[in-house]
PDB file of C-alpha atoms and ligand atoms in Angstrom:
ATOM      1  CA  UNK A   1       5.290   9.836  18.456  1.00  0.00           C
ATOM      2  CA  UNK A   2       8.242   9.771  16.147  1.00  0.00           C
ATOM      3  CA  UNK A   3       7.516   8.827  12.622  1.00  0.00           C
ATOM      4  CA  UNK A   4       9.361   8.656   9.370  1.00  0.00           C
ATOM      5  CA  UNK A   5       8.039   8.342   5.892  1.00  0.00           C
ATOM      6  CA  UNK A   6       9.823   6.049   3.524  1.00  0.00           C
ATOM      7  CA  UNK A   7       9.332   7.108  -0.054  1.00  0.00           C
ATOM      8  CA  UNK A   8      10.239   4.800  -2.848  1.00  0.00           C
ATOM      9  CA  UNK A   9      11.389   6.744  -5.853  1.00  0.00           C
ATOM     10  CA  UNK A  10      10.651   5.617  -9.340  1.00  0.00           C
ATOM     11  CA  UNK A  11      13.850   4.520 -11.040  1.00  0.00           C
ATOM     12  CA  UNK A  12      13.002   3.230 -14.505  1.00  0.00           C
ATOM     13  CA  UNK A  13      15.193   1.491 -17.029  1.00  0.00           C
ATOM     14  CA  UNK A  14      17.747  -0.246 -14.843  1.00  0.00           C
ATOM     15  CA  UNK A  15      17.581  -3.227 -17.174  1.00  0.00           C
ATOM     16  CA  UNK A  16      17.207  -5.975 -14.610  1.00  0.00           C
ATOM     17  CA  UNK A  17      14.317  -7.507 -12.819  1.00  0.00           C
ATOM     18  CA  UNK A  18      14.049  -9.506  -9.646  1.00  0.00           C
ATOM     19  CA  UNK A  19      11.072 -11.799  -8.948  1.00  0.00           C
ATOM     20  CA  UNK A  20      10.138  -9.911  -5.794  1.00  0.00           C
ATOM     21  CA  UNK A  21      11.475  -7.553  -3.201  1.00  0.00           C
ATOM     22  CA  UNK A  22      10.360  -7.291   0.393  1.00  0.00           C
ATOM     23  CA  UNK A  23       9.778  -3.919   2.023  1.00  0.00           C
ATOM     24  CA  UNK A  24      12.622  -3.012   4.340  1.00  0.00           C
ATOM     25  CA  UNK A  25      11.763  -1.365   7.640  1.00  0.00           C
ATOM     26  CA  UNK A  26      13.625   1.729   8.681  1.00  0.00           C
ATOM     27  CA  UNK A  27      15.181   0.902  12.009  1.00  0.00           C
ATOM     28  CA  UNK A  28      16.136   3.380  14.693  1.00  0.00           C
ATOM     29  CA  UNK A  29      19.782   2.775  13.973  1.00  0.00           C
ATOM     30  CA  UNK A  30      19.314   3.848  10.375  1.00  0.00           C
ATOM     31  CA  UNK A  31      19.993   0.522   8.699  1.00  0.00           C
ATOM     32  CA  UNK A  32      17.280  -1.627   7.207  1.00  0.00           C
ATOM     33  CA  UNK A  33      17.745  -5.229   8.169  1.00  0.00           C
ATOM     34  CA  UNK A  34      14.165  -5.817   9.154  1.00  0.00           C
ATOM     35  CA  UNK A  35      11.305  -6.403   6.769  1.00  0.00           C
ATOM     36  CA  UNK A  36       7.781  -5.038   7.115  1.00  0.00           C
ATOM     37  CA  UNK A  37       5.735  -8.167   7.844  1.00  0.00           C
ATOM     38  CA  UNK A  38       2.416  -9.112   9.395  1.00  0.00           C
ATOM     39  CA  UNK A  39       2.773 -11.060  12.660  1.00  0.00           C
ATOM     40  CA  UNK A  40      -0.782 -12.417  12.434  1.00  0.00           C
ATOM     41  CA  UNK A  41      -2.218 -14.604   9.671  1.00  0.00           C
ATOM     42  CA  UNK A  42      -5.773 -13.321   9.666  1.00  0.00           C
ATOM     43  CA  UNK A  43      -6.075  -9.730   8.544  1.00  0.00           C
ATOM     44  CA  UNK A  44      -9.345  -7.845   8.136  1.00  0.00           C
ATOM     45  CA  UNK A  45      -9.748  -5.065   5.559  1.00  0.00           C
ATOM     46  CA  UNK A  46     -12.523  -2.504   5.593  1.00  0.00           C
ATOM     47  CA  UNK A  47     -13.762  -0.521   2.643  1.00  0.00           C
ATOM     48  CA  UNK A  48     -14.880   3.083   2.844  1.00  0.00           C
ATOM     49  CA  UNK A  49     -18.684   2.962   2.670  1.00  0.00           C
ATOM     50  CA  UNK A  50     -18.615   5.999   0.364  1.00  0.00           C
ATOM     51  CA  UNK A  51     -16.949   3.913  -2.344  1.00  0.00           C
ATOM     52  CA  UNK A  52     -15.929   5.709  -5.509  1.00  0.00           C
ATOM     53  CA  UNK A  53     -18.224   8.526  -6.607  1.00  0.00           C
ATOM     54  CA  UNK A  54     -17.699   7.948 -10.310  1.00  0.00           C
ATOM     55  CA  UNK A  55     -17.946   4.165 -10.417  1.00  0.00           C
ATOM     56  CA  UNK A  56     -21.424   2.826 -11.224  1.00  0.00           C
ATOM     57  CA  UNK A  57     -23.380   1.082  -8.471  1.00  0.00           C
ATOM     58  CA  UNK A  58     -21.310  -1.262  -6.304  1.00  0.00           C
ATOM     59  CA  UNK A  59     -18.708  -2.207  -8.906  1.00  0.00           C
ATOM     60  CA  UNK A  60     -15.784  -0.700  -6.990  1.00  0.00           C
ATOM     61  CA  UNK A  61     -16.465  -2.842  -3.930  1.00  0.00           C
ATOM     62  CA  UNK A  62     -16.588  -5.985  -6.049  1.00  0.00           C
ATOM     63  CA  UNK A  63     -13.333  -5.019  -7.795  1.00  0.00           C
ATOM     64  CA  UNK A  64     -11.546  -4.577  -4.457  1.00  0.00           C
ATOM     65  CA  UNK A  65     -12.958  -7.859  -3.130  1.00  0.00           C
ATOM     66  CA  UNK A  66     -11.736  -9.537  -6.331  1.00  0.00           C
ATOM     67  CA  UNK A  67      -8.237  -8.179  -5.733  1.00  0.00           C
ATOM     68  CA  UNK A  68      -8.149  -9.587  -2.196  1.00  0.00           C
ATOM     69  CA  UNK A  69      -9.583 -12.860  -3.567  1.00  0.00           C
ATOM     70  CA  UNK A  70      -6.639 -13.121  -5.987  1.00  0.00           C
ATOM     71  CA  UNK A  71      -4.239 -12.873  -3.067  1.00  0.00           C
ATOM     72  CA  UNK A  72      -6.345 -15.400  -1.138  1.00  0.00           C
ATOM     73  CA  UNK A  73      -5.995 -17.793  -4.072  1.00  0.00           C
ATOM     74  CA  UNK A  74      -2.204 -17.475  -3.892  1.00  0.00           C
ATOM     75  CA  UNK A  75      -2.343 -18.025  -0.122  1.00  0.00           C
ATOM     76  CA  UNK A  76      -4.374 -21.223  -0.517  1.00  0.00           C
ATOM     77  CA  UNK A  77      -1.456 -22.858  -2.305  1.00  0.00           C
ATOM     78  CA  UNK A  78       1.264 -22.114   0.237  1.00  0.00           C
ATOM     79  CA  UNK A  79       0.152 -20.216   3.328  1.00  0.00           C
ATOM     80  CA  UNK A  80      -2.430 -19.947   6.091  1.00  0.00           C
ATOM     81  CA  UNK A  81      -2.734 -16.199   5.524  1.00  0.00           C
ATOM     82  CA  UNK A  82      -6.383 -15.089   5.488  1.00  0.00           C
ATOM     83  CA  UNK A  83      -7.833 -11.876   4.120  1.00  0.00           C
ATOM     84  CA  UNK A  84     -11.167 -11.151   5.794  1.00  0.00           C
ATOM     85  CA  UNK A  85     -13.629  -8.551   4.559  1.00  0.00           C
ATOM     86  CA  UNK A  86     -14.860  -6.443   7.464  1.00  0.00           C
ATOM     87  CA  UNK A  87     -17.876  -4.165   7.596  1.00  0.00           C
ATOM     88  CA  UNK A  88     -17.682  -0.988   5.523  1.00  0.00           C
ATOM     89  CA  UNK A  89     -16.867   2.121   7.515  1.00  0.00           C
ATOM     90  CA  UNK A  90     -17.645   5.821   7.249  1.00  0.00           C
ATOM     91  CA  UNK A  91     -14.886   8.466   7.187  1.00  0.00           C
ATOM     92  CA  UNK A  92     -11.978   6.036   7.489  1.00  0.00           C
ATOM     93  CA  UNK A  93      -8.664   7.218   8.892  1.00  0.00           C
ATOM     94  CA  UNK A  94      -5.346   6.361   7.302  1.00  0.00           C
ATOM     95  CA  UNK A  95      -2.371   5.507   9.515  1.00  0.00           C
ATOM     96  CA  UNK A  96      -2.392   4.203  13.021  1.00  0.00           C
ATOM     97  CA  UNK A  97      -4.925   6.278  14.890  1.00  0.00           C
ATOM     98  CA  UNK A  98      -7.851   5.266  16.979  1.00  0.00           C
ATOM     99  CA  UNK A  99      -8.145   1.916  15.242  1.00  0.00           C
ATOM    100  CA  UNK A 100      -5.972  -0.409  13.250  1.00  0.00           C
ATOM    101  CA  UNK A 101      -8.598  -0.931  10.642  1.00  0.00           C
ATOM    102  CA  UNK A 102      -6.788  -1.542   7.329  1.00  0.00           C
ATOM    103  CA  UNK A 103      -9.005   0.709   5.258  1.00  0.00           C
ATOM    104  CA  UNK A 104      -9.427   1.020   1.510  1.00  0.00           C
ATOM    105  CA  UNK A 105     -10.621   4.480   0.531  1.00  0.00           C
ATOM    106  CA  UNK A 106     -11.103   6.692  -2.508  1.00  0.00           C
ATOM    107  CA  UNK A 107      -9.943  10.235  -1.847  1.00  0.00           C
ATOM    108  CA  UNK A 108     -12.307  12.187  -4.096  1.00  0.00           C
ATOM    109  CA  UNK A 109     -10.855  15.642  -3.482  1.00  0.00           C
ATOM    110  CA  UNK A 110      -7.300  16.933  -3.367  1.00  0.00           C
ATOM    111  CA  UNK A 111      -6.326  18.559  -0.063  1.00  0.00           C
ATOM    112  CA  UNK A 112      -5.139  21.564  -2.097  1.00  0.00           C
ATOM    113  CA  UNK A 113      -8.822  22.344  -2.707  1.00  0.00           C
ATOM    114  CA  UNK A 114     -10.396  20.890   0.405  1.00  0.00           C
ATOM    115  CA  UNK A 115      -8.263  22.527   3.093  1.00  0.00           C
ATOM    116  CA  UNK A 116      -8.080  26.226   4.071  1.00  0.00           C
ATOM    117  CA  UNK A 117      -4.487  27.497   3.982  1.00  0.00           C
ATOM    118  CA  UNK A 118      -4.770  28.570   7.594  1.00  0.00           C
ATOM    119  CA  UNK A 119      -5.559  25.097   8.907  1.00  0.00           C
ATOM    120  CA  UNK A 120      -2.770  23.788  11.140  1.00  0.00           C
ATOM    121  CA  UNK A 121      -3.094  20.354   9.523  1.00  0.00           C
ATOM    122  CA  UNK A 122      -1.122  21.818   6.602  1.00  0.00           C
ATOM    123  CA  UNK A 123       2.037  21.652   8.670  1.00  0.00           C
ATOM    124  CA  UNK A 124       1.704  18.255  10.314  1.00  0.00           C
ATOM    125  CA  UNK A 125       0.373  16.109   7.477  1.00  0.00           C
ATOM    126  CA  UNK A 126      -2.970  15.416   9.123  1.00  0.00           C
ATOM    127  CA  UNK A 127      -5.205  17.084   6.508  1.00  0.00           C
ATOM    128  CA  UNK A 128      -5.888  13.844   4.653  1.00  0.00           C
ATOM    129  CA  UNK A 129      -7.693  12.335   7.606  1.00  0.00           C
ATOM    130  CA  UNK A 130      -9.260  15.574   8.809  1.00  0.00           C
ATOM    131  CA  UNK A 131     -10.838  16.401   5.450  1.00  0.00           C
ATOM    132  CA  UNK A 132     -10.869  12.965   3.823  1.00  0.00           C
ATOM    133  CA  UNK A 133      -8.731  14.370   1.001  1.00  0.00           C
ATOM    134  CA  UNK A 134      -5.721  13.226  -1.051  1.00  0.00           C
ATOM    135  CA  UNK A 135      -2.530  14.761   0.303  1.00  0.00           C
ATOM    136  CA  UNK A 136       0.074  12.968  -1.791  1.00  0.00           C
ATOM    137  CA  UNK A 137       1.565  13.554  -5.230  1.00  0.00           C
ATOM    138  CA  UNK A 138      -0.544  14.343  -8.281  1.00  0.00           C
ATOM    139  CA  UNK A 139       1.085  11.615 -10.401  1.00  0.00           C
ATOM    140  CA  UNK A 140       0.370   8.977  -7.790  1.00  0.00           C
ATOM    141  CA  UNK A 141      -2.541   6.677  -8.660  1.00  0.00           C
ATOM    142  CA  UNK A 142      -2.820   4.985  -5.283  1.00  0.00           C
ATOM    143  CA  UNK A 143      -0.797   4.639  -2.131  1.00  0.00           C
ATOM    144  CA  UNK A 144      -0.460   2.220   0.768  1.00  0.00           C
ATOM    145  CA  UNK A 145       0.564   3.421   4.214  1.00  0.00           C
ATOM    146  CA  UNK A 146       1.810   0.725   6.583  1.00  0.00           C
ATOM    147  CA  UNK A 147       2.551   1.415  10.226  1.00  0.00           C
ATOM    148  CA  UNK A 148       4.975  -0.985  11.854  1.00  0.00           C
ATOM    149  CA  UNK A 149       7.258  -1.500  14.816  1.00  0.00           C
ATOM    150  CA  UNK A 150      10.807  -0.369  14.172  1.00  0.00           C
ATOM    151  CA  UNK A 151      11.940  -2.998  16.651  1.00  0.00           C
ATOM    152  CA  UNK A 152      10.400  -5.988  14.920  1.00  0.00           C
ATOM    153  CA  UNK A 153       9.093  -4.812  11.550  1.00  0.00           C
ATOM    154  CA  UNK A 154       5.665  -6.178  12.501  1.00  0.00           C
ATOM    155  CA  UNK A 155       2.806  -4.299  10.862  1.00  0.00           C
ATOM    156  CA  UNK A 156       0.036  -2.800  13.028  1.00  0.00           C
ATOM    157  CA  UNK A 157      -2.048  -1.254  10.282  1.00  0.00           C
ATOM    158  CA  UNK A 158      -2.007  -0.899   6.533  1.00  0.00           C
ATOM    159  CA  UNK A 159      -4.291   1.433   4.602  1.00  0.00           C
ATOM    160  CA  UNK A 160      -4.867   1.909   0.890  1.00  0.00           C
ATOM    161  CA  UNK A 161      -5.839   5.235  -0.680  1.00  0.00           C
ATOM    162  CA  UNK A 162      -6.877   5.823  -4.302  1.00  0.00           C
ATOM    163  CA  UNK A 163      -6.182   9.258  -5.759  1.00  0.00           C
ATOM    164  CA  UNK A 164      -9.522  10.327  -7.234  1.00  0.00           C
ATOM    165  CA  UNK A 165      -8.933  14.039  -6.607  1.00  0.00           C
ATOM    166  CA  UNK A 166      -8.040  16.669  -9.179  1.00  0.00           C
ATOM    167  CA  UNK A 167      -4.366  17.324  -9.848  1.00  0.00           C
ATOM    168  CA  UNK A 168      -2.975  20.866 -10.140  1.00  0.00           C
ATOM    169  CA  UNK A 169      -3.881  20.995 -13.840  1.00  0.00           C
ATOM    170  CA  UNK A 170      -7.452  19.855 -13.175  1.00  0.00           C
ATOM    171  CA  UNK A 171      -7.004  16.349 -14.580  1.00  0.00           C
ATOM    172  CA  UNK A 172      -7.819  13.385 -12.382  1.00  0.00           C
ATOM    173  CA  UNK A 173      -7.551   9.617 -12.478  1.00  0.00           C
ATOM    174  CA  UNK A 174     -10.804   7.968 -13.453  1.00  0.00           C
ATOM    175  CA  UNK A 175     -11.146   4.611 -11.718  1.00  0.00           C
ATOM    176  CA  UNK A 176     -13.052   2.006 -13.693  1.00  0.00           C
ATOM    177  CA  UNK A 177     -13.994  -1.644 -13.402  1.00  0.00           C
ATOM    178  CA  UNK A 178     -14.805  -2.928 -16.891  1.00  0.00           C
ATOM    179  CA  UNK A 179     -12.261  -5.010 -18.783  1.00  0.00           C
ATOM    180  CA  UNK A 180     -12.412  -3.529 -22.280  1.00  0.00           C
ATOM    181  CA  UNK A 181     -11.836  -1.556 -24.400  1.00  0.00           C
ATOM    182  CA  UNK A 182      -8.916   0.513 -23.080  1.00  0.00           C
ATOM    183  CA  UNK A 183      -9.742   4.227 -22.881  1.00  0.00           C
ATOM    184  CA  UNK A 184      -8.105   6.680 -25.227  1.00  0.00           C
ATOM    185  CA  UNK A 185      -6.131   9.415 -23.451  1.00  0.00           C
ATOM    186  CA  UNK A 186      -8.340  12.443 -22.940  1.00  0.00           C
ATOM    187  CA  UNK A 187     -11.536  10.446 -23.601  1.00  0.00           C
ATOM    188  CA  UNK A 188     -11.738   8.452 -20.385  1.00  0.00           C
ATOM    189  CA  UNK A 189     -15.174   7.274 -19.299  1.00  0.00           C
ATOM    190  CA  UNK A 190     -16.655   4.474 -17.224  1.00  0.00           C
ATOM    191  CA  UNK A 191     -17.437   2.657 -20.498  1.00  0.00           C
ATOM    192  CA  UNK A 192     -13.769   1.879 -21.140  1.00  0.00           C
ATOM    193  CA  UNK A 193     -10.805   0.864 -18.978  1.00  0.00           C
ATOM    194  CA  UNK A 194      -9.097   3.933 -17.540  1.00  0.00           C
ATOM    195  CA  UNK A 195      -7.382   3.158 -14.220  1.00  0.00           C
ATOM    196  CA  UNK A 196      -8.605  -0.289 -13.276  1.00  0.00           C
ATOM    197  CA  UNK A 197      -9.607  -0.610  -9.642  1.00  0.00           C
ATOM    198  CA  UNK A 198      -8.912  -4.337  -9.350  1.00  0.00           C
ATOM    199  CA  UNK A 199      -5.507  -4.016 -10.987  1.00  0.00           C
ATOM    200  CA  UNK A 200      -4.551  -1.059  -8.787  1.00  0.00           C
ATOM    201  CA  UNK A 201      -5.833  -2.729  -5.622  1.00  0.00           C
ATOM    202  CA  UNK A 202      -3.970  -5.976  -6.386  1.00  0.00           C
ATOM    203  CA  UNK A 203      -0.718  -3.980  -6.596  1.00  0.00           C
ATOM    204  CA  UNK A 204      -1.449  -2.071  -3.386  1.00  0.00           C
ATOM    205  CA  UNK A 205      -2.300  -5.288  -1.523  1.00  0.00           C
ATOM    206  CA  UNK A 206       1.202  -6.412  -2.498  1.00  0.00           C
ATOM    207  CA  UNK A 207       2.483  -3.468  -0.430  1.00  0.00           C
ATOM    208  CA  UNK A 208      -0.092  -4.318   2.252  1.00  0.00           C
ATOM    209  CA  UNK A 209       1.522  -7.761   2.726  1.00  0.00           C
ATOM    210  CA  UNK A 210       5.048  -6.312   2.741  1.00  0.00           C
ATOM    211  CA  UNK A 211       6.235  -6.413  -0.849  1.00  0.00           C
ATOM    212  CA  UNK A 212       8.150  -3.585  -2.468  1.00  0.00           C
ATOM    213  CA  UNK A 213       8.361  -2.414  -6.071  1.00  0.00           C
ATOM    214  CA  UNK A 214      10.466  -4.339  -8.553  1.00  0.00           C
ATOM    215  CA  UNK A 215      11.915  -3.168 -11.812  1.00  0.00           C
ATOM    216  CA  UNK A 216      10.393  -4.259 -15.085  1.00  0.00           C
ATOM    217  CA  UNK A 217       6.872  -3.797 -16.338  1.00  0.00           C
ATOM    218  CA  UNK A 218       5.530  -7.362 -16.186  1.00  0.00           C
ATOM    219  CA  UNK A 219       5.348  -7.677 -12.392  1.00  0.00           C
ATOM    220  CA  UNK A 220       2.287  -6.993 -10.265  1.00  0.00           C
ATOM    221  CA  UNK A 221       4.721  -4.900  -8.224  1.00  0.00           C
ATOM    222  CA  UNK A 222       5.999  -2.752 -11.102  1.00  0.00           C
ATOM    223  CA  UNK A 223       5.937   0.815  -9.797  1.00  0.00           C
ATOM    224  CA  UNK A 224       3.946   2.351 -12.632  1.00  0.00           C
ATOM    225  CA  UNK A 225       0.766   1.727 -14.606  1.00  0.00           C
ATOM    226  CA  UNK A 226      -0.380   3.228 -17.888  1.00  0.00           C
ATOM    227  CA  UNK A 227      -3.928   4.190 -18.789  1.00  0.00           C
ATOM    228  CA  UNK A 228      -5.988   1.100 -19.637  1.00  0.00           C
ATOM    229  CA  UNK A 229      -3.740  -1.429 -17.933  1.00  0.00           C
ATOM    230  CA  UNK A 230      -5.301  -4.609 -16.518  1.00  0.00           C
ATOM    231  CA  UNK A 231      -2.281  -6.864 -16.114  1.00  0.00           C
ATOM    232  CA  UNK A 232      -1.745  -6.234 -12.397  1.00  0.00           C
ATOM    233  CA  UNK A 233      -5.042  -8.039 -11.763  1.00  0.00           C
ATOM    234  CA  UNK A 234      -3.014 -11.228 -12.169  1.00  0.00           C
ATOM    235  CA  UNK A 235      -0.426 -11.892  -9.472  1.00  0.00           C
ATOM    236  CA  UNK A 236       2.719 -12.920 -11.336  1.00  0.00           C
ATOM    237  CA  UNK A 237       4.710 -15.977 -10.134  1.00  0.00           C
ATOM    238  CA  UNK A 238       7.587 -13.871  -8.781  1.00  0.00           C
ATOM    239  CA  UNK A 239       5.284 -11.780  -6.621  1.00  0.00           C
ATOM    240  CA  UNK A 240       3.462 -14.933  -5.471  1.00  0.00           C
ATOM    241  CA  UNK A 241       6.771 -16.540  -4.493  1.00  0.00           C
ATOM    242  CA  UNK A 242       7.612 -13.469  -2.398  1.00  0.00           C
ATOM    243  CA  UNK A 243       4.340 -13.784  -0.525  1.00  0.00           C
ATOM    244  CA  UNK A 244       4.635 -17.574  -0.098  1.00  0.00           C
ATOM    245  CA  UNK A 245       8.249 -17.283   1.052  1.00  0.00           C
ATOM    246  CA  UNK A 246       7.290 -14.723   3.687  1.00  0.00           C
ATOM    247  CA  UNK A 247       4.229 -16.434   5.155  1.00  0.00           C
ATOM    248  CA  UNK A 248       4.772 -20.223   4.950  1.00  0.00           C
ATOM    249  CA  UNK A 249       1.854 -22.326   6.166  1.00  0.00           C
ATOM    250  CA  UNK A 250       2.185 -23.384   9.783  1.00  0.00           C
ATOM    251  CA  UNK A 251       5.439 -21.504  10.324  1.00  0.00           C
ATOM    252  CA  UNK A 252       6.309 -18.012  11.577  1.00  0.00           C
ATOM    253  CA  UNK A 253       7.004 -15.310   8.997  1.00  0.00           C
ATOM    254  CA  UNK A 254      10.460 -15.622   7.504  1.00  0.00           C
ATOM    255  CA  UNK A 255      12.825 -12.764   8.373  1.00  0.00           C
ATOM    256  CA  UNK A 256      14.377 -11.133   5.346  1.00  0.00           C
ATOM    257  CA  UNK A 257      17.857 -11.238   6.841  1.00  0.00           C
ATOM    258  CA  UNK A 258      18.104 -13.252  10.029  1.00  0.00           C
ATOM    259  CA  UNK A 259      21.810 -12.667  10.556  1.00  0.00           C
ATOM    260  CA  UNK A 260      21.589  -8.948  10.019  1.00  0.00           C
ATOM    261  CA  UNK A 261      18.613  -8.839  12.346  1.00  0.00           C
ATOM    262  CA  UNK A 262      20.676 -10.426  15.101  1.00  0.00           C
ATOM    263  CA  UNK A 263      23.494  -7.973  14.491  1.00  0.00           C
ATOM    264  CA  UNK A 264      21.003  -5.131  14.729  1.00  0.00           C
ATOM    265  CA  UNK A 265      19.797  -6.329  18.131  1.00  0.00           C
ATOM    266  CA  UNK A 266      23.353  -6.569  19.473  1.00  0.00           C
ATOM    267  CA  UNK A 267      24.172  -3.079  18.250  1.00  0.00           C
ATOM    268  CA  UNK A 268      21.038  -1.776  19.909  1.00  0.00           C
ATOM    269  CA  UNK A 269      21.936  -3.357  23.251  1.00  0.00           C
ATOM    270  CA  UNK A 270      25.459  -2.004  23.151  1.00  0.00           C
ATOM    271  CA  UNK A 271      24.674   1.543  22.206  1.00  0.00           C
ATOM    272  CA  UNK A 272      21.213   1.987  23.679  1.00  0.00           C
ATOM    273  CA  UNK A 273      20.244   4.263  20.851  1.00  0.00           C
ATOM    274  CA  UNK A 274      16.909   2.648  20.080  1.00  0.00           C
ATOM    275  CA  UNK A 275      14.171   4.702  21.695  1.00  0.00           C
ATOM    276  CA  UNK A 276      13.885   4.210  25.435  1.00  0.00           C
ATOM    277  CA  UNK A 277      15.057   1.055  27.084  1.00  0.00           C
ATOM    278  CA  UNK A 278      12.499  -0.021  29.660  1.00  0.00           C
ATOM    279  CA  UNK A 279      13.144  -3.177  31.659  1.00  0.00           C
ATOM    280  CA  UNK A 280      15.405  -4.366  28.920  1.00  0.00           C
ATOM    281  CA  UNK A 281      12.689  -4.015  26.308  1.00  0.00           C
ATOM    282  CA  UNK A 282      13.383  -1.536  23.581  1.00  0.00           C
ATOM    283  CA  UNK A 283      10.331   0.552  22.884  1.00  0.00           C
ATOM    284  CA  UNK A 284      10.297   2.133  19.490  1.00  0.00           C
ATOM    285  CA  UNK A 285       7.669   4.354  18.006  1.00  0.00           C
ATOM    286  CA  UNK A 286       5.939   2.991  14.943  1.00  0.00           C
ATOM    287  CA  UNK A 287       7.157   4.353  11.661  1.00  0.00           C
ATOM    288  CA  UNK A 288       5.376   4.510   8.408  1.00  0.00           C
ATOM    289  CA  UNK A 289       6.187   2.869   5.131  1.00  0.00           C
ATOM    290  CA  UNK A 290       4.529   4.558   2.205  1.00  0.00           C
ATOM    291  CA  UNK A 291       4.580   3.144  -1.297  1.00  0.00           C
ATOM    292  CA  UNK A 292       2.755   4.380  -4.317  1.00  0.00           C
ATOM    293  CA  UNK A 293       1.677   3.179  -7.700  1.00  0.00           C
ATOM    294  CA  UNK A 294       2.359   5.959 -10.164  1.00  0.00           C
ATOM    295  CA  UNK A 295       1.191   6.756 -13.600  1.00  0.00           C
ATOM    296  CA  UNK A 296       3.481   5.751 -16.408  1.00  0.00           C
ATOM    297  CA  UNK A 297       3.917   8.779 -18.586  1.00  0.00           C
ATOM    298  CA  UNK A 298       3.163   8.123 -22.214  1.00  0.00           C
ATOM    299  CA  UNK A 299       5.634   9.248 -24.847  1.00  0.00           C
ATOM    300  CA  UNK A 300       4.768  12.523 -26.478  1.00  0.00           C
TER     301      UNK A 300
HETATM  302 ZN1   ZN B 401       3.347   0.704  -5.518  1.00  0.00          ZN
END
C-alpha cells in the first residue's frame, strides 16, 4: 500500500486570515485539486476505553462528547451531517487498518520510551499502534490522521490522538477539563486549565471533517494553542461556514474546485499515471492526511 504523509507546517505571522480552508488531498499526479471530504453523512466516533490517565473520573469522555456536540450544533443549522458516539474500544488503532473506527485516544507514553530500538516498527512507522504510544513530534498537542482515496478525496477513516507522553526533556502536556483558572507555566495541575480537552478535540474534529489550519489566533482552526486556552471550544463563524459549505443539507458534498477536479480526471485518463487502471476504473491507494495542533511557545 502506498501512502504519503502530508504535514502542515506552522507558518506564523503572515498577517492575513481566511475564514476557513479545506484540506487538500494529495493526488497521484502531485497536484491537489481534490479536498478531503466525507462521502457519508453519519459518522461514528469511538473513544479509547482507557481514557486519559491523569483526568479525574470520566471527565475526559464528557469533554470529547461536548466537542462533538458543538459540531453537531453547527450541523443542525445547515447540514444533515451526524456525529454518532459509538461504544468505547480497547487498544484502538490509528490509520486504516482492520477497521475504520474513527478513534479518539490519549497516547500516555512516548514511543521513544515504550519501544525497544531493535523493534522493526521503528522503521515503518507502526510503533504507535503496536505499543499504543505517541510517535509524533514533542511540541504537538494532538493530531488527526485521515485516510482517504486519492482518486476522490473521500475519507475512509479519521483518528484523533492526544499527546500525553513525555517529551525528550521530560515535560508533558497535561490535559484538563475544568474551565478556570488558567494554569501557570510549570505549575500545571488538574485544578486549573492546562491543555483543555474539549478545546483541543473541537479543533481536531475540524480536521476530522476536512478543514485545514488557518492563519490568525481567533479561529478554531488556528494551528497553535497556548497553555490555559479555552477559546477553541467555540466554533467560530468562519470555521462553521467552511463546514456548512462542504456538507449542505440534502445535497452531495461540495467539491473544493470542480473545474480543477475535471482537469485532473482528464490528465489521469491521458497519461495513465494514477495507480493501476482496471476496467477503466483508476484504483489508487489511500493516502494519509496528518494535521496537528501545536503548542504556542510563550515569549521568554
Ligand atoms: Zn491542527
